[in-house]
Amino acid sequence: MSYDRAITVFSPDGHLFQVEYAMEAVKRGSAVVGIRGANCVVLGVERKAVAQLQDPRTIRKIAKLDDHLTIAFAGFTADARVLIEKARIEAQSYRLTCEDAPSIEYMARFIAKTQQSYTQRGGVRPFGVSSMIAGFDSNQAPQLYLTDPGGTYSAWKANAIGGRNEKAVQEFLEKNWTAGLADTDALRLVVRALLEVVDSGAKNMEIAILRPGAAVSMIPEAELQSIITDIEREQEEAKKATQEAQSS
Amino acid sequence: MDSIFGLVGNGYVLLAADAAAARSILVFKHDEDKIRQLDDKKLMATSGVAADNLNFGEYISKNMKLYELNNDVKMSPTATANYIRGELATALRKGPYQTNILLGAVDDDNNVSLHTLDYMASMAKVSFGAQGYASNFVLSILDREWKPELSQEEGLEIIRKCIHELHTRFLISQPKFVVKVVDHQGTRTIPL
């Protein structure tokens, strides 16, 4: 009966508070970092400490939308699940009607459109989810798109969503991202960015690397741990060097 | 006018389909592939009305992919057969698909199966089967020649006999056939 009553309405000074509150919900989610390399896209997610009795394998923050499309999200897991399922159906529907794979931009636009429609309809609330969609375009160039609860989408070279300190990670990326990163360098950059907000240890993060024409590959824990140890050793040595320079 | 038939052997399923796409008295092409790959270990041969074969075939194909993405696992052969049957049954009293199907599959434990489904949504798990006019000629050959645990070469020989029978006794000329096999290694086309 009162499903025509909108939940998201303008405030006198032009804010959509429900959308802004949804963005707050995203910030409370666990961190996601995405980086475009020269020939790869690397996605890293924070794995929050699981309860003792919980099976950690059932918590997946990096999901496959289609063979060539991967998505990572920050925010409400339940909302993300619904959004991902809608996106998967849309991807197959596109393939059925167009006999071709949907582009990353198309999927980002679809997800953004869906998120926007839930801010302009009666009886519903916005999705408390920001997502990062990664893949390659028809020229095998790496692509990374971001969507937010308001329904905006845009392409990025590198970005971070969610987590204790979204701003800090974004600033870190702005300082340290360079064009043309090789696979290993992109991987290290993602790990370094995550280490800004996540406790050290391979079991606290999950990294996926996408390469053109290949399936998504998750970095095994052993390899991840050695990268982390490497980075921390470098940071220790850098700190010692500056301390010695200061004291002398 | 499609001829499709198949048999189960020792660790494999063979499916054969004629390669003619025709309407009335005109043959459009002689290299039509009527055996669709649903995933790396499933083959679906369709016969009947060409438009329905294509539409239904693509619809099933995409929904199988969606299942795989949503559930992180491929549908088992029996689940697939029952899903296809369910879709045929639902459409039957609305807008039926006039498509007959032979589904050959291998599951994760390397068990092979062949299911035959017709356009009215009947389904049976069989050791060998045929759809269309071909069944009139080919079932008797399969009845006589088929036995359990056929080797791939023996199975192929039976397929060749079936094709020969169709070439000899069937009014419609179907010079080319496509033969595919699915086993624990996956699917491939067999040159006859």
Tab-separated table of C-alpha atoms in Angstrom, chain A residues 64-67 85 88-89 92 95-96 99, chain B residues 55 58-59 61-62 65-66 68-71:
chain	number	residue	atom	x	y	z
A	64	LYS	CA	33.258	-14.343	-11.148
A	65	LEU	CA	30.596	-12.536	-13.157
A	66	ASP	CA	31.446	-14.348	-16.361
A	67	ASP	CA	34.492	-16.112	-17.779
A	85	GLU	CA	23.394	-12.511	-9.262
A	88	ARG	CA	25.445	-12.706	-13.882
A	89	ILE	CA	21.985	-13.081	-15.388
A	92	GLN	CA	24.327	-14.434	-19.948
A	95	ARG	CA	25.519	-13.343	-24.621
A	96	LEU	CA	22.214	-14.913	-25.649
A	99	GLU	CA	26.196	-13.776	-29.364
B	55	ASN	CA	16.586	-21.067	-29.527
B	58	GLU	CA	21.166	-21.536	-26.765
B	59	TYR	CA	18.763	-20.965	-23.869
B	61	SER	CA	23.514	-23.421	-22.877
B	62	LYS	CA	23.375	-19.974	-21.258
B	65	LYS	CA	26.650	-21.313	-17.634
B	66	LEU	CA	24.661	-19.169	-15.199
B	68	GLU	CA	28.000	-22.767	-13.046
B	69	LEU	CA	28.799	-19.120	-12.174
B	70	ASN	CA	26.262	-18.908	-9.348
B	71	ASN	CA	27.097	-22.222	-7.739
